Amino acid sequence: MAEGTWYAGDIDRVIVTEDQIRAKTEELAKQIAADYADADSLLLVGVLKGALMFMADIARALGRYGPPVEVEFMAVSSYGQGTTSSGVVRILKDLDRDITGRHVIVVEDIVDSGLTLSWLMKYLRSRSAASVDVVALLRKPDAVKVQVPVRYVGFDIPSEFVVGYGLDFDERYRELPYVGVLKPEVYARS
Ligand code: XMP
Ligand code: MG
């Protein structure tokens, strides 16, 4: 981890390094480009805010290999405990444009229970997308249980709370170039 940064002292362990993220993003972009070689274009739908870094990097990598991309963003929030189990999601920011007939790729930071994602995929299909696939940088073990079809996955990580590369704790740590686990005292401080 980078010494001399304000956050270095808060990080317990790095889970996925900057180099690993760079190499994996390149690999995923090549796969997507090969699978969509016949498509005129791809519509990347980033899920705010966590996907911000991954969205930028995967879009740049697709620029080297893939069909032209367009980018859209959505913001969603899961309802509290009781309702989350039914996968009900509130849209905070909807798509700005019609997606009828488009090849959509949802760009996600992390898939945990998978409920947000399965709701989102249903929603995008109901908006008449030609296809809906998902690329997620990270996946936690619980995601396997709910059988969300995440076609492109960067890294399977343990069920621990992680920050960095778009992921936050209390809106902080999104700017970290890697994914890591915070020291216990950071939580005690807040
Ligand atoms: P699901 O519906 O798959 O929700 O349970 C995935 C969303 O939960 C958040 N999430 C995390 N955020 N560190 C974070 O900063 C984590 O370790 C983490 N695990 C899940 C995230 O918003 C993701 O989109
Ligand atoms: Mg968060």
Coordinates of C-alpha atoms in Angstrom, one line a residue, residues 54 56 69 87 99-100 105 173:
F54 CA -14.3 0.2 -12.3
A56 CA -13.9 4.3 -15.9
V69 CA -19.4 1.9 -25.7
G87 CA -35.2 -7.8 -3.4
I99 CA -32.5 1.3 -23.8
T100 CA -34.8 -0.6 -26.2
I105 CA -23.8 -4.5 -19.5
Y173 CA -11.9 5.4 1.1

